[in-house]
mmCIF file of C-alpha atoms in Angstrom:
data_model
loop_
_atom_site.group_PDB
_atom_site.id
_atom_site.type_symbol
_atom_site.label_atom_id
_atom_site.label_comp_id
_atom_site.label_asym_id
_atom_site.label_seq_id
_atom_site.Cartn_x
_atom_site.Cartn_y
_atom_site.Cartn_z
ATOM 1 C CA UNK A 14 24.076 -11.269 5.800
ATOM 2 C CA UNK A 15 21.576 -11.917 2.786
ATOM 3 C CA UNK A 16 18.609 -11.670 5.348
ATOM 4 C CA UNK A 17 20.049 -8.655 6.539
ATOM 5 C CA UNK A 18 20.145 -7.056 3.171
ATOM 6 C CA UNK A 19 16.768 -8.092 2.039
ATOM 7 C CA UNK A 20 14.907 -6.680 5.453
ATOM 8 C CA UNK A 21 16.576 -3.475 4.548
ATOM 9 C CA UNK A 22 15.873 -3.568 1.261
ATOM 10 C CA UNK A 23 12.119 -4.687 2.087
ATOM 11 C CA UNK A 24 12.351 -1.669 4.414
ATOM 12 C CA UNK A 25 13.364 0.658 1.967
ATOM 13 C CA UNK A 26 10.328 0.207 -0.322
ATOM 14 C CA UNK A 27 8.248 0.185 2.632
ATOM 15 C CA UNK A 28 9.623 3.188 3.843
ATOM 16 C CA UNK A 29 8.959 4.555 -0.247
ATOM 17 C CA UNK A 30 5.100 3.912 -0.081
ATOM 18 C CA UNK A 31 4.898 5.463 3.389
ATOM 19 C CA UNK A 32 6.984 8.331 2.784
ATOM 20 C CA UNK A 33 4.966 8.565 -0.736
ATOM 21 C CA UNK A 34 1.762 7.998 1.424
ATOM 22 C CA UNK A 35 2.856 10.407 4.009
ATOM 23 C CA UNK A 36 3.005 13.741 2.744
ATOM 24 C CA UNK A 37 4.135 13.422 -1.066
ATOM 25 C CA UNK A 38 1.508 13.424 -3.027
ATOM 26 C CA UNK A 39 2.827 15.205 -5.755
ATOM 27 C CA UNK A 40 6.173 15.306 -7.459
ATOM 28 C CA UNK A 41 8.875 16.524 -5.295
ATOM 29 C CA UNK A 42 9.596 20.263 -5.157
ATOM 30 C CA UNK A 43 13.037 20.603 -5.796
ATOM 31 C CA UNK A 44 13.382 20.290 -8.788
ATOM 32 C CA UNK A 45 16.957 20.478 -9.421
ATOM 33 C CA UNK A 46 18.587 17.248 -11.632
ATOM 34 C CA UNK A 47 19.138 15.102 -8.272
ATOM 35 C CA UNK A 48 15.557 14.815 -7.951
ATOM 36 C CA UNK A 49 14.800 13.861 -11.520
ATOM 37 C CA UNK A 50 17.280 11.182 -11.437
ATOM 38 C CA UNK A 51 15.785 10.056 -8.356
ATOM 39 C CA UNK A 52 12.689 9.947 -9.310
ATOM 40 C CA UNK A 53 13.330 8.100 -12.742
ATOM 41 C CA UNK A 54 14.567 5.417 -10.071
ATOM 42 C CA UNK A 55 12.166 4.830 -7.369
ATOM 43 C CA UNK A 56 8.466 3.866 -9.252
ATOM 44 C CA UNK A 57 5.446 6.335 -8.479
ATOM 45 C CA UNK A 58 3.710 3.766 -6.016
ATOM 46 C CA UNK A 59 0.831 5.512 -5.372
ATOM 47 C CA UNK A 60 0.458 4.928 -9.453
ATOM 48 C CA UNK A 61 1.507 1.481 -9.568
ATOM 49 C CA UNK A 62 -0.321 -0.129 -6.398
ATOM 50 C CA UNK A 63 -3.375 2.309 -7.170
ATOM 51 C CA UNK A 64 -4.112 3.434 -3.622
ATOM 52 C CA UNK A 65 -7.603 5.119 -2.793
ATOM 53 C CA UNK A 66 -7.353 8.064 -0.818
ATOM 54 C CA UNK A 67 -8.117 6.131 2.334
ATOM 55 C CA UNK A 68 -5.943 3.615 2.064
ATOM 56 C CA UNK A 69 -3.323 6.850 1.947
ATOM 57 C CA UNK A 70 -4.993 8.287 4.960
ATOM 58 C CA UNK A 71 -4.179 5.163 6.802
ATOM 59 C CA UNK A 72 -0.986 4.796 5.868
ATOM 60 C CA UNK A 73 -0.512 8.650 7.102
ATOM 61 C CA UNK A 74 -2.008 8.011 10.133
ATOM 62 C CA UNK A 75 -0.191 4.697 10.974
ATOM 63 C CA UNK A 76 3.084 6.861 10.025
ATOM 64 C CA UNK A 77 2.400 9.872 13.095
ATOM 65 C CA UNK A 78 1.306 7.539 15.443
ATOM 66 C CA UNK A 79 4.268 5.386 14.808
ATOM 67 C CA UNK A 80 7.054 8.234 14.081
ATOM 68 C CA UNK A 81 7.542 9.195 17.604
ATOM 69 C CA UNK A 82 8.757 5.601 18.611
ATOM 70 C CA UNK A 83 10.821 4.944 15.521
ATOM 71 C CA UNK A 84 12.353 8.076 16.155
ATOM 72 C CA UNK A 85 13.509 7.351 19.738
ATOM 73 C CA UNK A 86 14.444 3.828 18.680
ATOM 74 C CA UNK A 87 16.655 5.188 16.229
ATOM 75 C CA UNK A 88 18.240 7.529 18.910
ATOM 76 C CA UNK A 89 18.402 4.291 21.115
ATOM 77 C CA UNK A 90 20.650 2.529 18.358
ATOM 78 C CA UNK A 91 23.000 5.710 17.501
ATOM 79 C CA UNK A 92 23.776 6.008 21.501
ATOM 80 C CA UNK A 93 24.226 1.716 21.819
ATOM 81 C CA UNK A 94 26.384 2.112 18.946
ATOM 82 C CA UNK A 95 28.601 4.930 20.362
ATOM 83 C CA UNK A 96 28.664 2.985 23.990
ATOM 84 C CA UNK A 97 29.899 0.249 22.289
ATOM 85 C CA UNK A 98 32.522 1.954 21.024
ATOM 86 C CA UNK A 99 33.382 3.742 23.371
ATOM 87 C CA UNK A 100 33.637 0.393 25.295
ATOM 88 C CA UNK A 101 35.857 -1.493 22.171
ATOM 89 C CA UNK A 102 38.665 1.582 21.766
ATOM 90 C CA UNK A 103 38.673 2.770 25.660
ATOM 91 C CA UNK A 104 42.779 2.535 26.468
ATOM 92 C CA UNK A 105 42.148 -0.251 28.841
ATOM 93 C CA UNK A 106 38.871 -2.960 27.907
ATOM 94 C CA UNK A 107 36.946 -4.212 30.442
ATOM 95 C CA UNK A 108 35.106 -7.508 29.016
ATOM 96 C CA UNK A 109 31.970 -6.638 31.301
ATOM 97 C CA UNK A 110 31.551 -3.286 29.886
ATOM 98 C CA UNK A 111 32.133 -4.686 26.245
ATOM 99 C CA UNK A 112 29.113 -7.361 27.073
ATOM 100 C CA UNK A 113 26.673 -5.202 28.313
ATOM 101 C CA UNK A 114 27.306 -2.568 25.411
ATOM 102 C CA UNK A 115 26.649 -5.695 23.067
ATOM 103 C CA UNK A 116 23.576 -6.695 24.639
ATOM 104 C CA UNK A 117 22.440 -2.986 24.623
ATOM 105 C CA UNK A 118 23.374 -2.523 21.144
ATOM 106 C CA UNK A 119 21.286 -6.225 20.430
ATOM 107 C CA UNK A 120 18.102 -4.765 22.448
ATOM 108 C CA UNK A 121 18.027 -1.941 19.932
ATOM 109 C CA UNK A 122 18.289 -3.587 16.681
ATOM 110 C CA UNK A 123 15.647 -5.925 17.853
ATOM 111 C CA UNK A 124 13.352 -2.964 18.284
ATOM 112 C CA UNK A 125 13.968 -1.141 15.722
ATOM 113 C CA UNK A 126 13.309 -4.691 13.575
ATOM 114 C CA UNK A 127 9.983 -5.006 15.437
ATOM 115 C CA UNK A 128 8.517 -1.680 15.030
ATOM 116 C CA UNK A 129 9.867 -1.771 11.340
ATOM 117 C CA UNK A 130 8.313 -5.279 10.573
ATOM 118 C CA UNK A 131 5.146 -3.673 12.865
ATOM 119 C CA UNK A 132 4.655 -1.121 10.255
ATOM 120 C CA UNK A 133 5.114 -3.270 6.829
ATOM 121 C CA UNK A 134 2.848 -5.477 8.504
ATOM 122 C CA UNK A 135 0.047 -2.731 9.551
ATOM 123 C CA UNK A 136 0.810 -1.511 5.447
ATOM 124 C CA UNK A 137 0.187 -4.923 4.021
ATOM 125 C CA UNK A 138 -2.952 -5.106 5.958
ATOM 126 C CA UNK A 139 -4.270 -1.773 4.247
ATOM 127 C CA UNK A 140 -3.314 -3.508 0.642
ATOM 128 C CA UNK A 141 -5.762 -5.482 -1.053
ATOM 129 C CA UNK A 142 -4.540 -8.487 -2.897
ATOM 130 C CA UNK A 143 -4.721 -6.946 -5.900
ATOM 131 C CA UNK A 144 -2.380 -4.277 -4.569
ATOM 132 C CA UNK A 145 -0.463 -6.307 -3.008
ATOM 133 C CA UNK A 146 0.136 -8.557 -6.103
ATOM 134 C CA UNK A 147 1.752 -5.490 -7.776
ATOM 135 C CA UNK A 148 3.679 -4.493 -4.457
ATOM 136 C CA UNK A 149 5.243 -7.840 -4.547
ATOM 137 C CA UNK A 150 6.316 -7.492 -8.385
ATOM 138 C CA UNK A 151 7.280 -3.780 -7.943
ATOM 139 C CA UNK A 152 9.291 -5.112 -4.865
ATOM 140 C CA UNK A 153 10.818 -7.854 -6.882
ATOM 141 C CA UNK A 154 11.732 -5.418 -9.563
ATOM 142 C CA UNK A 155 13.468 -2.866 -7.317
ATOM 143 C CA UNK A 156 15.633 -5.816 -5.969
ATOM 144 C CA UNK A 157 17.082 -6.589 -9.368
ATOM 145 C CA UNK A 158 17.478 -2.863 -9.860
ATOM 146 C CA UNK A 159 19.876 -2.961 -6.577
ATOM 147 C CA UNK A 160 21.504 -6.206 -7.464
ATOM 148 C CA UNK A 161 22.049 -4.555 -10.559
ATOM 149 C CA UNK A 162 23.707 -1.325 -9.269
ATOM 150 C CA UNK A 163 25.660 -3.782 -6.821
ATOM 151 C CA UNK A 164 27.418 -5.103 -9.253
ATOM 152 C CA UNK A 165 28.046 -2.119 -11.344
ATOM 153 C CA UNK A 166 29.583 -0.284 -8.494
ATOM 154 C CA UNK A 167 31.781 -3.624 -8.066
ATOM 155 C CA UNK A 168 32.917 -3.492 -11.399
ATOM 156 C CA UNK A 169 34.165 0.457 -11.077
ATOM 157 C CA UNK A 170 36.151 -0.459 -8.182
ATOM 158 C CA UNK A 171 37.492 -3.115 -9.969
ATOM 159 C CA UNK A 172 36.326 -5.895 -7.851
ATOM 160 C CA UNK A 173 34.934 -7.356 -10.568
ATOM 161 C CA UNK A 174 32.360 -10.568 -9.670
ATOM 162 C CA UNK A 175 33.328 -12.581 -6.544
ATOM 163 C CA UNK A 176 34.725 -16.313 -7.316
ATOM 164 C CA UNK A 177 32.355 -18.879 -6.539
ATOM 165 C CA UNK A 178 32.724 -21.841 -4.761
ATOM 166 C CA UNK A 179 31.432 -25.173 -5.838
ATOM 167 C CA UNK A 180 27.648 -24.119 -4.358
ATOM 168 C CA UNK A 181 27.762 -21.429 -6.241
ATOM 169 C CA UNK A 182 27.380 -18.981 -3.653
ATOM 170 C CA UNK A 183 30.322 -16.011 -3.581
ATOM 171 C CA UNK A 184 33.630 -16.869 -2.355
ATOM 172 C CA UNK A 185 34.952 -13.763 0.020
ATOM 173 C CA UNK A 186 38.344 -12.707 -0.336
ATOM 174 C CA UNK A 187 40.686 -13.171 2.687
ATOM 175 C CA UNK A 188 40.283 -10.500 5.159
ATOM 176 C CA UNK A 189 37.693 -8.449 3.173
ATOM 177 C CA UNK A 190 34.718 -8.894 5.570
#
């Protein structure tokens, strides 16, 4: 579950420089309070990793050519999802059904894991170590930021920390999985 959450969280500051990289070069045009707080959150990476205006073309172009099959691998995992669904809560299971759903559902994830790991890998090669020096900090500091409002929202709901266990790591509560 931890590798889980740091791929998407990897993938979510990806997904920041190549949406920043993409077609937001400027601040964003809404300008209603949403956006400032949003803004105040997520770092201006363009800023901080100090990419040349090639290295943003690239990134653009890598991002169109790649759209289009993220796109339809997304679609892929929506429909697996419902299938499987539909398979689990159907009045009457049928195991074969259930299985093939799974493996469906499994086929999708996997792509959607390659092309995403595809494109941080195509970004990383447009970074020079320099940059990427500072994308692995900025990185590093946007996970604390999330740990951080982890916990807080934990704390509102009154879960307060988990227990741990002698190795430290969390103890789950019964049934809360």
């Amino acid at each position: 579950m931890k590798y889980a959450k740091l791929v998407l969280l990897l993938f979510a500051l990806l997904a920041t420089v190549a949406s920043v990289a993409y077609g937001q070069d400027g601040p964003s045009s809404g300008g209603g309070p949403q956006d400032e707080r949003f803004d105040e959150r997520r770092p201006n990476l363009l800023a901080e990793l100090g990419l040349s205006r090639e290295q943003i073309q690239q990134i653009r172009r890598m991002n169109q050519e790649r759209r289009p099959a993220m796109m339809q691998a997304q679609r892929r995992m929506q429909e697996a999802n419902r299938a499987l669904d539909m398979a689990i809560y159907r009045d009457s299971v049928r195991d074969e059904e259930f299985q093939n759903c799974l493996k469906d559902v499994q086929a999708a994830q996997a792509e959607l894991a390659r092309l995403r790991f595809e494109s941080e890998l195509s970004v990383r090669k447009v970074l020079t170590p320099e940059q990427l020096v500072r994308f692995r900090e900025l990185r590093r500091r946007f996970a604390e930021v999330r740990e951080a409002e982890i916990r807080d929202r934990r704390m509102r709901r009154g879960g307060g920390a988990m227990p741990r266990v002698r190795d430290g790591s969390p103890q789950r509560p019964p049934g809360n999985y």
